[in-house]
Short mmCIF file of C-alpha atoms in Angstrom, two decimals:
data_model
loop_
_atom_site.label_atom_id
_atom_site.label_comp_id
_atom_site.label_asym_id
_atom_site.label_seq_id
_atom_site.Cartn_x
_atom_site.Cartn_y
_atom_site.Cartn_z
CA MET A 7 0.00 0.00 0.00
CA ASP A 8 1.33 3.40 -0.79
CA THR A 9 0.27 6.79 0.55
CA CYS A 10 -2.58 7.27 -1.89
CA GLY A 11 -4.43 4.18 -0.73
CA SER A 12 -6.28 1.75 -2.90
CA PRO A 13 -10.05 1.48 -3.21
CA PRO A 14 -11.86 -0.66 -0.71
CA PRO A 15 -12.62 -4.14 -1.93
CA VAL A 16 -16.05 -4.69 -3.38
CA LYS A 17 -17.90 -7.95 -3.51
CA ARG A 18 -18.24 -9.04 -7.06
CA ASN A 19 -21.15 -11.37 -6.98
CA ARG A 20 -23.16 -9.70 -9.69
CA LYS A 21 -22.15 -10.10 -13.26
CA SER A 22 -22.66 -7.12 -15.50
CA PRO A 23 -25.76 -7.70 -17.57
CA THR A 24 -25.68 -8.34 -21.26
CA ASP A 25 -27.68 -6.12 -23.59
CA ASN A 26 -30.16 -8.91 -23.90
CA GLU A 27 -30.92 -8.97 -20.22
CA GLU A 28 -31.34 -5.19 -20.21
CA ASP A 29 -33.96 -5.46 -22.90
CA CYS A 30 -35.81 -8.11 -20.98
CA MET A 31 -36.25 -5.72 -18.12
CA GLY A 32 -37.62 -3.09 -20.45
CA ILE A 33 -36.18 0.07 -18.92
CA ARG A 34 -32.68 1.48 -19.10
CA ALA A 35 -31.20 4.40 -17.23
CA VAL A 36 -29.82 7.08 -19.55
CA LEU A 37 -26.54 7.84 -17.84
CA SER A 38 -24.24 10.71 -18.73
CA ASP A 39 -20.99 10.14 -20.58
CA GLU A 40 -19.18 10.10 -17.27
CA TYR A 41 -20.65 6.66 -16.71
CA ASN A 42 -19.83 5.37 -20.16
CA GLU A 43 -16.58 6.73 -21.47
CA ILE A 44 -13.04 6.33 -20.25
CA ALA A 45 -11.66 9.84 -20.71
CA LEU A 46 -7.88 10.14 -20.66
CA ILE A 47 -5.59 13.12 -20.21
CA LYS A 48 -1.89 13.53 -20.93
CA VAL A 49 0.26 14.03 -17.88
CA HIS A 50 3.99 14.54 -17.36
CA SER A 51 5.64 11.88 -15.26
CA CYS A 52 9.16 11.37 -14.03
CA GLN A 53 11.05 8.36 -12.77
CA LEU A 54 12.65 8.37 -9.35
CA GLU A 55 16.20 7.12 -9.09
CA THR A 56 15.87 5.84 -5.56
CA LYS A 57 12.97 5.09 -3.26
CA LYS A 58 14.47 7.44 -0.71
CA GLN A 59 13.32 10.41 -2.79
CA LEU A 60 9.71 9.28 -2.58
CA GLN A 61 8.64 10.91 0.64
CA SER A 62 9.97 14.41 -0.04
CA VAL A 63 8.77 14.37 -3.67
CA ILE A 64 5.25 13.30 -2.73
CA GLN A 65 5.06 15.73 0.13
CA GLU A 66 6.04 18.75 -1.96
CA LEU A 67 3.91 17.69 -4.91
CA SER A 68 0.81 17.33 -2.77
CA GLN A 69 1.35 20.83 -1.39
CA LYS A 70 2.38 22.64 -4.54
CA LEU A 71 0.61 20.75 -7.32
CA PRO A 72 -2.33 19.22 -5.48
CA ARG A 73 -4.37 18.26 -8.56
CA LEU A 74 -4.75 14.71 -9.88
CA GLN A 75 -6.30 13.69 -6.58
CA HIS A 76 -8.22 10.89 -8.26
CA LEU A 77 -5.02 9.11 -9.25
CA LYS A 78 -2.31 7.34 -7.37
CA ARG A 79 0.58 9.70 -7.63
CA VAL A 80 3.23 6.98 -7.80
CA HIS A 81 3.25 3.81 -9.84
CA ASP A 82 6.37 1.66 -10.28
CA ARG A 83 8.66 4.54 -9.24
CA ASN A 84 6.96 6.76 -11.84
CA VAL A 85 5.51 9.93 -10.37
CA LEU A 86 2.74 12.05 -11.92
CA ILE A 87 3.66 15.74 -12.02
CA CYS A 88 0.96 17.74 -13.81
CA ALA A 89 -1.25 17.68 -16.91
CA THR A 90 0.50 18.75 -20.09
CA SER A 91 -2.34 21.24 -20.64
CA GLU A 92 -1.25 23.20 -17.57
CA ILE A 93 2.01 24.18 -19.17
CA GLY A 94 2.11 27.06 -21.62
CA ASP A 95 3.31 26.63 -25.20
CA ALA A 96 6.46 28.66 -24.72
CA GLU A 97 7.40 27.00 -21.45
CA THR A 98 9.36 23.88 -20.55
CA LEU A 99 8.33 21.63 -17.69
CA GLU A 100 11.34 22.78 -15.70
CA GLU A 101 10.47 26.45 -16.18
CA HIS A 102 6.92 25.72 -15.14
CA LEU A 103 8.00 23.87 -12.00
CA LYS A 104 10.37 26.65 -10.97
CA ARG A 105 7.34 28.88 -10.42
CA TYR A 106 6.30 26.67 -7.54
CA ALA A 107 9.52 27.01 -5.54
CA PHE A 108 10.32 23.32 -5.18
CA SER A 109 13.39 22.51 -3.15
CA ALA A 110 16.46 21.82 -5.26
CA ASN A 111 16.60 18.07 -4.81
CA VAL A 112 12.89 17.60 -5.49
CA LEU A 113 13.09 19.75 -8.61
CA GLN A 114 15.97 17.63 -9.82
CA ALA A 115 14.03 14.44 -9.16
CA LEU A 116 10.99 15.77 -11.02
CA CYS A 117 13.07 16.54 -14.09
CA HIS A 118 14.59 13.09 -14.30
CA GLN A 119 13.47 10.84 -17.15
CA VAL A 120 10.38 12.86 -17.88
CA LYS A 121 7.82 11.37 -20.23
CA VAL A 122 4.17 11.90 -21.08
CA VAL A 123 1.69 9.25 -19.95
CA GLU A 124 -2.04 8.95 -20.57
CA VAL A 125 -4.04 8.62 -17.39
CA PRO A 126 -7.75 8.66 -16.47
CA ALA A 127 -9.18 12.21 -16.58
CA ARG A 128 -11.48 11.65 -13.61
CA MET A 129 -12.51 9.13 -11.03
CA PRO A 130 -14.51 6.19 -12.38
CA LYS A 131 -18.22 6.08 -11.54
CA LEU A 132 -18.66 2.36 -12.15
CA ARG A 133 -16.60 -0.72 -11.45
CA VAL A 134 -16.40 -1.61 -15.13
CA GLN A 135 -14.79 1.78 -15.80
CA TYR A 136 -12.46 1.33 -12.87
CA GLU A 137 -11.21 -1.93 -14.26
CA GLN A 138 -10.51 -0.37 -17.65
CA MET A 139 -8.91 2.73 -16.17
CA MET A 140 -6.58 0.64 -14.04
CA GLN A 141 -4.98 -0.59 -17.23
CA HIS A 142 -3.85 2.97 -17.92
CA TRP A 143 -2.88 4.11 -14.46
CA PRO A 144 -3.95 3.20 -10.92
CA CYS A 145 -6.79 5.41 -9.79
CA LYS A 146 -9.02 5.78 -6.79
CA PHE A 147 -12.57 4.50 -6.84
CA HIS A 148 -15.48 4.85 -4.45
CA PRO A 149 -17.92 2.10 -5.37
CA ASN A 150 -21.48 3.36 -5.34
CA HIS A 151 -24.18 0.78 -5.03
CA TYR A 152 -26.89 3.01 -6.49
CA SER A 153 -24.83 3.90 -9.57
CA GLU A 154 -24.12 0.24 -10.21
CA SER A 155 -27.79 -0.58 -9.79
CA LEU A 156 -28.78 2.10 -12.31
CA ARG A 157 -26.49 0.50 -14.81
CA ASN A 158 -27.60 -3.06 -14.31
CA GLY A 159 -31.25 -2.23 -13.81
CA SER A 160 -31.54 -3.53 -10.26
CA ASN A 161 -32.55 -0.07 -8.98
CA PHE A 162 -36.23 -0.92 -9.52
CA SER A 163 -38.09 -3.60 -7.64
CA ILE A 164 -40.19 -5.94 -9.73
CA SER A 165 -43.40 -4.18 -8.74
CA GLN A 166 -41.94 -0.76 -9.56
CA ARG A 167 -40.80 -2.05 -12.92
CA VAL A 168 -44.26 -3.43 -13.61
CA PHE A 169 -45.79 -0.05 -12.79
CA HIS A 170 -43.38 1.90 -15.00
CA LYS A 171 -44.00 -0.43 -17.92
CA ARG A 172 -47.71 -0.12 -17.37
CA MET A 173 -47.37 3.64 -17.70
CA ALA A 174 -45.54 3.10 -21.00
CA GLN A 175 -48.41 0.97 -22.19
CA LEU A 176 -50.87 3.61 -21.02
CA LEU A 177 -49.04 6.30 -23.01
CA VAL A 178 -49.40 4.25 -26.18
CA GLN A 179 -53.09 3.64 -25.59
CA LEU A 180 -53.97 7.19 -24.59
CA SER A 181 -52.15 8.55 -27.62
CA ARG A 182 -53.95 6.14 -29.94
CA ASP A 183 -57.41 6.21 -28.39
CA VAL A 184 -57.74 9.76 -27.03
CA ASN A 185 -55.18 12.00 -28.73
CA LYS A 186 -55.13 10.99 -32.42
CA ASP A 187 -51.67 9.40 -32.18
CA ARG A 188 -50.09 12.64 -30.98
CA PRO A 189 -47.67 12.77 -28.00
CA VAL A 190 -48.99 12.38 -24.48
CA GLY A 191 -47.46 12.64 -21.03
CA ILE A 192 -48.41 11.46 -17.56
CA CYS A 193 -47.28 12.92 -14.25
CA VAL A 194 -47.29 10.59 -11.26
CA ASP A 195 -46.75 11.13 -7.56
CA PRO A 196 -44.57 8.06 -6.90
CA ARG A 197 -45.24 8.01 -3.17
CA GLN A 198 -48.69 6.48 -3.59
CA THR A 199 -48.41 5.96 -7.35
CA ARG A 200 -51.22 8.39 -8.03
CA ILE A 201 -51.71 9.98 -11.43
CA VAL A 202 -51.55 13.75 -10.90
CA SER A 203 -51.96 14.97 -14.48
CA ILE A 204 -52.23 13.80 -18.05
CA ALA A 205 -51.61 16.01 -21.09
CA GLY A 206 -51.61 15.51 -24.83
CA ALA A 207 -50.13 17.79 -27.47
CA SER A 208 -52.61 19.12 -29.96
CA GLU A 209 -50.87 21.40 -32.40
CA THR A 210 -47.83 20.86 -34.55
CA TYR A 211 -46.60 24.45 -34.76
CA GLY A 212 -45.85 26.55 -31.68
CA HIS A 213 -44.66 25.64 -28.26
CA GLU A 214 -47.55 23.86 -26.59
CA HIS A 215 -45.79 20.50 -26.57
CA CYS A 216 -47.14 17.88 -24.22
CA SER A 217 -44.50 18.49 -21.50
CA MET A 218 -45.34 22.21 -21.49
CA LEU A 219 -49.03 21.41 -21.11
CA LEU A 220 -48.29 18.77 -18.49
CA VAL A 221 -46.42 21.14 -16.18
CA ASP A 222 -49.25 23.63 -16.53
CA PHE A 223 -51.84 20.98 -15.68
CA VAL A 224 -49.77 20.03 -12.64
CA ALA A 225 -49.90 23.74 -11.74
CA ARG A 226 -53.72 23.48 -11.95
CA SER A 227 -53.57 20.87 -9.19
CA GLN A 228 -51.82 23.54 -7.09
CA GLN A 229 -54.39 26.28 -7.75
CA GLY A 230 -52.31 27.67 -10.57
CA GLY A 231 -52.10 27.07 -14.30
CA ALA A 232 -51.62 29.75 -16.90
CA LEU A 233 -52.87 28.28 -20.15
CA ARG A 234 -56.43 29.10 -21.05
CA SER A 235 -57.19 25.64 -22.27
CA GLU A 236 -60.45 24.77 -24.01
CA LEU A 237 -60.36 21.36 -22.38
CA SER A 238 -62.62 20.61 -19.49
CA PHE A 239 -61.00 19.31 -16.34
CA VAL A 240 -62.18 17.02 -13.59
CA GLU A 241 -63.77 18.84 -10.66
CA ASP A 242 -63.05 17.93 -7.07
CA GLN A 243 -65.74 16.64 -4.79
CA GLU A 244 -66.24 18.44 -1.54
CA ASN A 245 -63.89 17.43 1.24
CA ALA A 246 -61.73 15.42 -1.13
CA GLU A 247 -58.30 14.71 0.29
CA THR A 248 -56.56 14.80 -3.04
CA THR A 249 -57.29 16.93 -6.08
CA LEU A 250 -58.15 15.80 -9.60
CA ARG A 251 -57.95 19.30 -11.07
CA GLY A 252 -54.82 18.45 -13.07
CA LEU A 253 -56.68 15.84 -15.12
CA PRO A 254 -58.47 16.68 -18.39
CA LYS A 255 -61.85 14.98 -18.41
CA ALA A 256 -61.30 13.19 -21.71
CA TYR A 257 -58.38 11.14 -20.34
CA TYR A 258 -59.89 10.61 -16.93
CA ASP A 259 -63.21 9.38 -18.32
CA TYR A 260 -61.47 7.06 -20.78
CA LEU A 261 -59.51 5.43 -17.97
CA LYS A 262 -62.48 5.26 -15.60
CA GLU A 263 -64.58 3.52 -18.24
CA ASN A 264 -61.87 1.03 -19.13
CA GLU A 265 -62.05 -2.26 -17.25
CA ALA A 266 -58.32 -2.76 -17.36
CA TYR A 267 -57.59 0.44 -15.45
CA GLN A 268 -59.96 0.21 -12.52
CA ASP A 269 -57.08 -0.16 -10.08
CA LEU A 270 -55.29 3.04 -11.12
CA GLN A 271 -55.17 5.79 -8.50
CA PHE A 272 -55.66 9.44 -9.29
CA GLY A 273 -55.13 12.75 -7.58
CA ALA A 274 -52.48 15.12 -6.25
CA GLU A 275 -51.82 16.05 -2.68
CA MET A 276 -53.53 19.37 -1.95
CA SER A 277 -51.28 22.39 -2.10
CA ARG A 278 -50.22 23.50 1.35
CA LYS A 279 -49.90 27.13 0.24
CA GLY A 280 -51.32 29.54 2.71
CA GLN A 281 -51.15 27.03 5.50
CA PRO A 282 -48.43 27.09 8.07
CA GLN A 283 -45.62 24.92 6.83
CA GLN A 284 -45.83 21.65 8.62
CA GLN A 285 -43.16 19.07 8.83
CA VAL A 286 -45.56 16.28 7.96
CA MET A 287 -44.32 12.96 6.80
CA LEU A 288 -47.03 11.74 4.51
CA ASP A 289 -45.58 8.40 3.79
CA SER A 290 -43.06 7.09 6.20
CA LYS A 291 -41.94 4.41 3.77
CA HIS A 292 -40.55 6.90 1.30
CA GLY A 293 -40.48 10.00 3.43
CA GLN A 294 -37.22 9.41 5.18
CA GLY A 295 -34.38 11.82 4.58
CA GLY A 296 -34.66 14.97 2.53
CA ASP A 297 -37.79 14.27 0.54
CA ASN A 298 -38.98 17.79 -0.20
CA LEU A 299 -42.36 16.73 -1.56
CA SER A 300 -43.26 14.98 1.67
CA LYS A 301 -41.77 17.69 3.83
CA TYR A 302 -43.15 20.78 2.17
CA GLY A 303 -46.01 19.60 0.00
CA PRO A 304 -46.49 20.00 -3.74
CA TYR A 305 -44.32 22.67 -5.38
CA LEU A 306 -44.12 22.56 -9.18
CA CYS A 307 -43.23 18.94 -10.10
CA THR A 308 -40.93 18.39 -7.11
CA GLY A 309 -40.76 14.67 -6.33
CA TYR A 310 -43.02 13.74 -9.25
CA ASP A 311 -42.26 11.28 -12.04
CA VAL A 312 -43.01 12.21 -15.64
CA TYR A 313 -43.78 9.60 -18.30
CA LEU A 314 -43.62 10.72 -21.92
CA LEU A 315 -44.46 8.93 -25.14
CA GLN A 316 -41.77 10.91 -26.97
CA GLU A 317 -38.34 11.96 -25.83
CA PRO A 318 -38.71 15.67 -24.96
CA CYS A 319 -37.10 18.41 -27.08
CA LEU A 320 -34.66 20.88 -25.53
CA MET A 321 -37.39 23.35 -24.58
CA CYS A 322 -39.44 20.66 -22.87
CA SER A 323 -36.42 19.04 -21.22
CA MET A 324 -35.47 22.37 -19.67
CA ALA A 325 -39.09 23.06 -18.70
CA LEU A 326 -38.95 19.82 -16.71
CA VAL A 327 -35.69 20.95 -15.07
CA HIS A 328 -37.31 24.26 -14.11
CA SER A 329 -40.26 22.26 -12.78
CA ARG A 330 -37.94 20.08 -10.68
CA ALA A 331 -39.30 16.74 -11.84
CA LYS A 332 -37.72 13.77 -10.10
CA ARG A 333 -37.47 11.25 -12.93
CA ILE A 334 -38.29 11.31 -16.64
CA PHE A 335 -39.32 8.11 -18.42
CA PHE A 336 -39.81 8.13 -22.17
CA LEU A 337 -40.71 5.54 -24.73
CA ARG A 338 -39.68 6.75 -28.18
CA PRO A 339 -36.64 8.78 -29.18
CA SER A 340 -37.40 12.06 -31.03
CA ASP A 341 -35.45 13.62 -33.90
CA ASN A 342 -35.12 16.76 -31.81
CA GLY A 343 -34.83 14.95 -28.46
CA ALA A 344 -32.55 16.53 -25.88
CA LEU A 345 -32.03 13.64 -23.43
CA VAL A 346 -30.51 11.02 -25.74
CA THR A 347 -30.77 11.91 -29.41
CA ARG A 348 -29.21 15.35 -29.76
CA PHE A 349 -28.09 16.17 -26.26
CA GLN A 350 -28.07 15.03 -22.64
CA LEU A 351 -29.48 17.99 -20.79
CA HIS A 352 -29.58 16.09 -17.50
CA ALA A 353 -25.80 15.68 -17.67
CA VAL A 354 -25.14 19.46 -17.65
CA LYS A 355 -23.51 20.04 -14.28
CA GLU A 356 -24.14 23.80 -14.08
CA LEU A 357 -27.91 23.38 -13.84
CA ASN A 358 -29.46 23.88 -10.44
CA HIS A 359 -31.60 20.76 -10.64
CA HIS A 360 -31.01 17.31 -12.10
CA TYR A 361 -33.53 14.59 -12.79
CA GLU A 362 -32.86 10.97 -13.63
CA VAL A 363 -33.72 9.77 -17.12
CA PHE A 364 -34.97 6.34 -18.15
CA GLN A 365 -35.85 5.02 -21.56
CA PHE A 366 -38.25 2.15 -22.14
CA THR A 367 -36.60 -0.45 -24.30
CA THR A 368 -39.81 -2.30 -25.03
CA ASP A 369 -42.45 -0.81 -27.28
CA GLY A 370 -45.12 -0.56 -24.63
CA SER A 371 -47.19 -3.39 -26.04
CA LEU A 372 -45.57 -5.81 -23.59
CA THR A 373 -46.91 -6.28 -20.13
CA MET B 19 -32.46 49.31 -29.51
CA ALA B 20 -31.82 51.24 -26.29
CA THR B 21 -35.40 52.47 -26.11
CA PHE B 22 -36.72 48.93 -26.49
CA MET B 23 -34.44 47.71 -23.71
CA GLU B 24 -35.89 50.46 -21.53
CA GLU B 25 -39.34 49.02 -22.20
CA ALA B 26 -38.08 45.56 -21.27
CA LEU B 27 -36.64 47.00 -18.05
CA VAL B 28 -40.02 48.56 -17.28
CA GLU B 29 -41.49 45.05 -17.52
CA ALA B 30 -38.72 43.67 -15.29
CA ARG B 31 -39.51 46.28 -12.62
CA ARG B 32 -43.17 45.37 -12.89
CA ALA B 33 -42.22 41.74 -12.20
CA ARG B 34 -40.20 42.80 -9.20
CA ASP B 35 -43.13 44.76 -7.79
CA ALA B 36 -45.32 41.67 -8.22
CA GLY B 37 -42.87 39.48 -6.30
CA GLU B 38 -41.65 37.68 -9.44
CA VAL B 39 -38.08 37.16 -10.62
CA PRO B 40 -37.43 40.53 -12.30
CA VAL B 41 -36.99 39.70 -15.97
CA GLY B 42 -38.79 41.64 -18.68
CA CYS B 43 -39.12 41.22 -22.41
CA VAL B 44 -40.56 42.93 -25.48
CA PHE B 45 -40.99 41.57 -29.02
CA VAL B 46 -40.22 44.15 -31.69
CA HIS B 47 -41.69 43.94 -35.17
CA GLU B 48 -40.91 46.61 -37.76
CA ASP B 49 -39.67 48.98 -35.06
CA LYS B 50 -42.85 48.57 -33.06
CA VAL B 51 -43.41 46.66 -29.82
CA ILE B 52 -46.09 44.05 -30.54
CA ALA B 53 -45.78 42.07 -27.30
CA ARG B 54 -44.51 42.77 -23.80
CA GLY B 55 -44.20 40.53 -20.79
CA ALA B 56 -42.65 39.88 -17.43
CA ASN B 57 -42.12 36.67 -15.48
CA GLU B 58 -45.36 35.17 -14.21
CA VAL B 59 -43.99 32.03 -12.60
CA ASN B 60 -45.16 32.45 -9.04
CA VAL B 61 -48.66 33.69 -9.74
CA TYR B 62 -49.44 30.68 -11.96
CA ARG B 63 -47.33 28.10 -10.07
CA ASN B 64 -45.78 27.24 -13.42
CA ALA B 65 -42.00 27.45 -13.73
CA THR B 66 -42.19 27.91 -17.50
CA ARG B 67 -44.03 31.24 -17.46
CA HIS B 68 -40.96 33.28 -18.27
CA ALA B 69 -41.20 36.74 -19.83
CA GLU B 70 -40.31 35.36 -23.27
CA PHE B 71 -43.17 32.85 -23.13
CA ILE B 72 -45.63 35.57 -22.15
CA CYS B 73 -44.51 37.42 -25.27
CA ILE B 74 -44.70 34.31 -27.47
CA ASP B 75 -48.28 33.73 -26.36
CA ALA B 76 -49.14 37.40 -26.87
CA THR B 77 -47.68 37.23 -30.37
CA LEU B 78 -49.67 34.13 -31.25
CA ALA B 79 -52.82 35.87 -29.99
CA TYR B 80 -51.91 38.98 -32.01
CA CYS B 81 -51.51 36.85 -35.15
CA ARG B 82 -54.82 35.10 -34.56
CA GLU B 83 -56.58 38.39 -34.03
CA LYS B 84 -55.14 40.01 -37.16
CA SER B 85 -55.17 36.80 -39.21
CA LEU B 86 -51.42 36.99 -39.81
CA PRO B 87 -49.27 33.94 -40.53
CA ALA B 88 -47.45 33.24 -37.22
CA ARG B 89 -44.45 31.51 -38.74
CA GLN B 90 -43.62 34.51 -40.91
CA MET B 91 -44.30 36.93 -38.08
CA PHE B 92 -41.78 35.21 -35.81
CA SER B 93 -39.12 35.31 -38.52
CA GLU B 94 -39.38 39.11 -38.46
CA ILE B 95 -39.32 39.57 -34.70
CA ILE B 96 -36.45 40.96 -32.64
CA VAL B 97 -36.55 39.72 -29.05
CA VAL B 98 -35.35 42.29 -26.48
CA VAL B 99 -35.01 40.82 -23.00
CA THR B 100 -33.28 42.03 -19.85
CA VAL B 101 -31.58 38.70 -19.03
CA GLU B 102 -30.06 36.11 -21.35
CA PRO B 103 -32.88 33.69 -22.27
CA CYS B 104 -32.66 30.40 -20.39
CA ILE B 105 -32.16 27.12 -22.21
CA MET B 106 -35.92 26.54 -22.44
CA CYS B 107 -36.76 30.01 -23.77
CA SER B 108 -33.80 30.06 -26.09
CA ALA B 109 -34.79 26.66 -27.51
CA ALA B 110 -38.34 27.93 -28.06
CA LEU B 111 -37.12 31.13 -29.76
CA HIS B 112 -34.72 29.17 -31.98
CA THR B 113 -37.42 26.68 -32.94
CA LEU B 114 -39.92 29.46 -33.68
CA GLY B 115 -37.15 31.03 -35.75
CA VAL B 116 -37.09 34.61 -34.48
CA LYS B 117 -34.87 37.05 -36.35
CA GLU B 118 -32.64 38.19 -33.53
CA ILE B 119 -32.20 38.16 -29.74
CA ILE B 120 -30.81 41.10 -27.78
CA PHE B 121 -30.32 40.64 -24.05
CA GLY B 122 -29.00 42.52 -21.04
CA CYS B 123 -27.01 40.53 -18.49
CA GLU B 124 -25.80 36.96 -18.78
CA ASN B 125 -27.46 34.04 -17.05
CA ASP B 126 -24.66 31.82 -15.81
CA ARG B 127 -27.01 29.38 -14.11
CA PHE B 128 -28.99 28.26 -17.13
CA GLY B 129 -28.37 30.64 -20.00
CA GLY B 130 -29.14 29.36 -23.48
CA LYS B 131 -25.80 30.63 -24.72
CA THR B 132 -23.56 30.74 -21.66
CA VAL B 133 -24.34 27.28 -20.26
CA VAL B 134 -25.56 25.33 -23.31
CA ASP B 135 -25.11 26.21 -26.97
CA VAL B 136 -28.80 26.02 -27.81
CA GLY B 137 -28.29 26.99 -31.45
CA ALA B 138 -26.09 23.92 -31.95
CA VAL B 139 -28.54 21.54 -30.27
CA VAL B 140 -31.61 22.89 -32.08
CA GLY B 141 -29.72 23.18 -35.36
CA GLN B 142 -30.68 26.79 -36.05
CA ARG B 143 -28.45 29.84 -35.84
CA ILE B 144 -29.82 33.24 -34.97
CA LYS B 145 -28.06 36.46 -34.18
CA ILE B 146 -27.67 36.96 -30.42
CA THR B 147 -26.19 40.06 -28.78
CA GLY B 148 -25.69 40.45 -25.05
CA GLY B 149 -24.58 43.17 -22.70
CA VAL B 150 -27.17 45.86 -23.44
CA ARG B 151 -27.74 47.75 -20.15
CA ALA B 152 -26.50 44.62 -18.40
CA ASP B 153 -25.71 46.37 -15.11
CA GLU B 154 -29.26 47.56 -14.59
CA ALA B 155 -30.71 44.12 -15.38
CA MET B 156 -28.22 42.48 -13.03
CA ALA B 157 -28.91 45.00 -10.25
CA LEU B 158 -32.61 44.07 -10.38
CA LEU B 159 -31.79 40.38 -10.04
CA LYS B 160 -29.36 40.94 -7.20
CA GLU B 161 -31.89 43.03 -5.34
CA PHE B 162 -34.47 40.27 -5.79
CA TYR B 163 -32.28 37.38 -4.70
CA LYS B 164 -31.27 39.25 -1.56
CA GLY B 165 -34.80 38.57 -0.42
CA ASP B 166 -36.13 35.08 -0.90
CA ASN B 167 -38.40 33.86 -3.65
CA PRO B 168 -41.74 34.07 -1.83
CA ALA B 169 -43.22 31.08 -3.68
CA ALA B 170 -40.43 28.62 -3.00
CA PRO B 171 -40.75 26.39 0.05
CA THR B 172 -38.25 26.99 2.78
CA VAL B 173 -35.50 24.56 2.00
CA ALA B 174 -32.06 24.54 3.57
CA LYS B 175 -29.80 26.87 1.62
CA LYS B 176 -27.09 25.26 -0.44
CA LYS B 177 -23.67 25.67 1.02
CA LYS B 178 -21.37 27.96 -0.89
CA LEU B 179 -18.56 26.07 -2.56
#
């Protein structure tokens, strides 16, 4: 063991799934490139003449050039100094290092047998990446059970998976039977798996895509909603505990009249606006930790899942970020899609909210 | 364009007075303002009701009323907005194919130019100019974010990096 430490051992009892197995499960997480690629950077390294130099070299390097934290600094007497990109065009490595006031013997050691090596650009997210990166240069790795489960599909229980796939099926049917084959979307409160809102796009030109309508219909369930829709919406009965105001009547009636959907639950938690903020845990099963929906009540699409027939475009994808949706599930890729096809909006780090994205890999006709 | 930016700033101040994030916008067609709007997110509980969208809807209504072809109308519109359009608004404006966008201060949290190159994703290039009376637009935002957004639930503040 050297000073950088090696990653803790991880039980390897689960084989990585083949593509075939992924398809069988019907849903795949759309992970950012950080989970897929093995990015490499070029770094200057030197070779120590004796092991005695090790301690002083490492000590000064970690103080003066503290980057490359995700890598082991030393490997077979080779020491990583700094990325080649950090050094200006008109500068040699030695000139660059002199700016950091290394002691004379360390500077000499760092300039001995210098070469450029390719090393991992960042810490691996998944074990499979770790194993590949290790072939380039030893790196650190913090195994994350949830990340691994997203990749191999074990993040969903069987009953959750059944529900998600049922929503995919519902999207196909609602589009065909109620919305003339145009896109539809469903918003679900996953705590009690209640359908909060359903929306279908009507026009081809303009900006009233189904995600834009959906977030506005969710707003209706919170005594908001800006669009002056010609649709009629479900009214709430007196003393109802949840609200159906986010549901257009056409979709609601279709589902209520359909034998196969009698077990579906509808309604959003009532907005707590205007009431003193209570620290109520609505559902202790899911309410543990920082679940803002349970803690503070409905606010935009916080904590809600959104199911879409079509991959959303950039406008819609960002609308769902603004609305703070928890997870996006979609069935069909779109030519202008911004989660897989043209872009991965959810992988943009600068954004102030990030949702998870899942794509159905079955066509929705399967149960 | 300075006079149009003043009109957008008037809208932004109106938003501030209504307790909304102070961003204002006007759509200019043949040197005439045909639509004006300010953020209406909190009042409608809809995070997509940005000033630009208010103007888009007003323009569509204007076209319906005057029986004008909307697609052509948008291609002749100059968007003047106090803050760089966000990724959502920028995507909408690119897709609708407006002629030009002029904005005040940058939006480094989710700007449709600063954070993501929306033109490249949408596959449509339009002329975008920033920095017009940026200080005034930024001052409005800073003033607003000193107080809290009244519609947001009280959530623990993120730690500064």
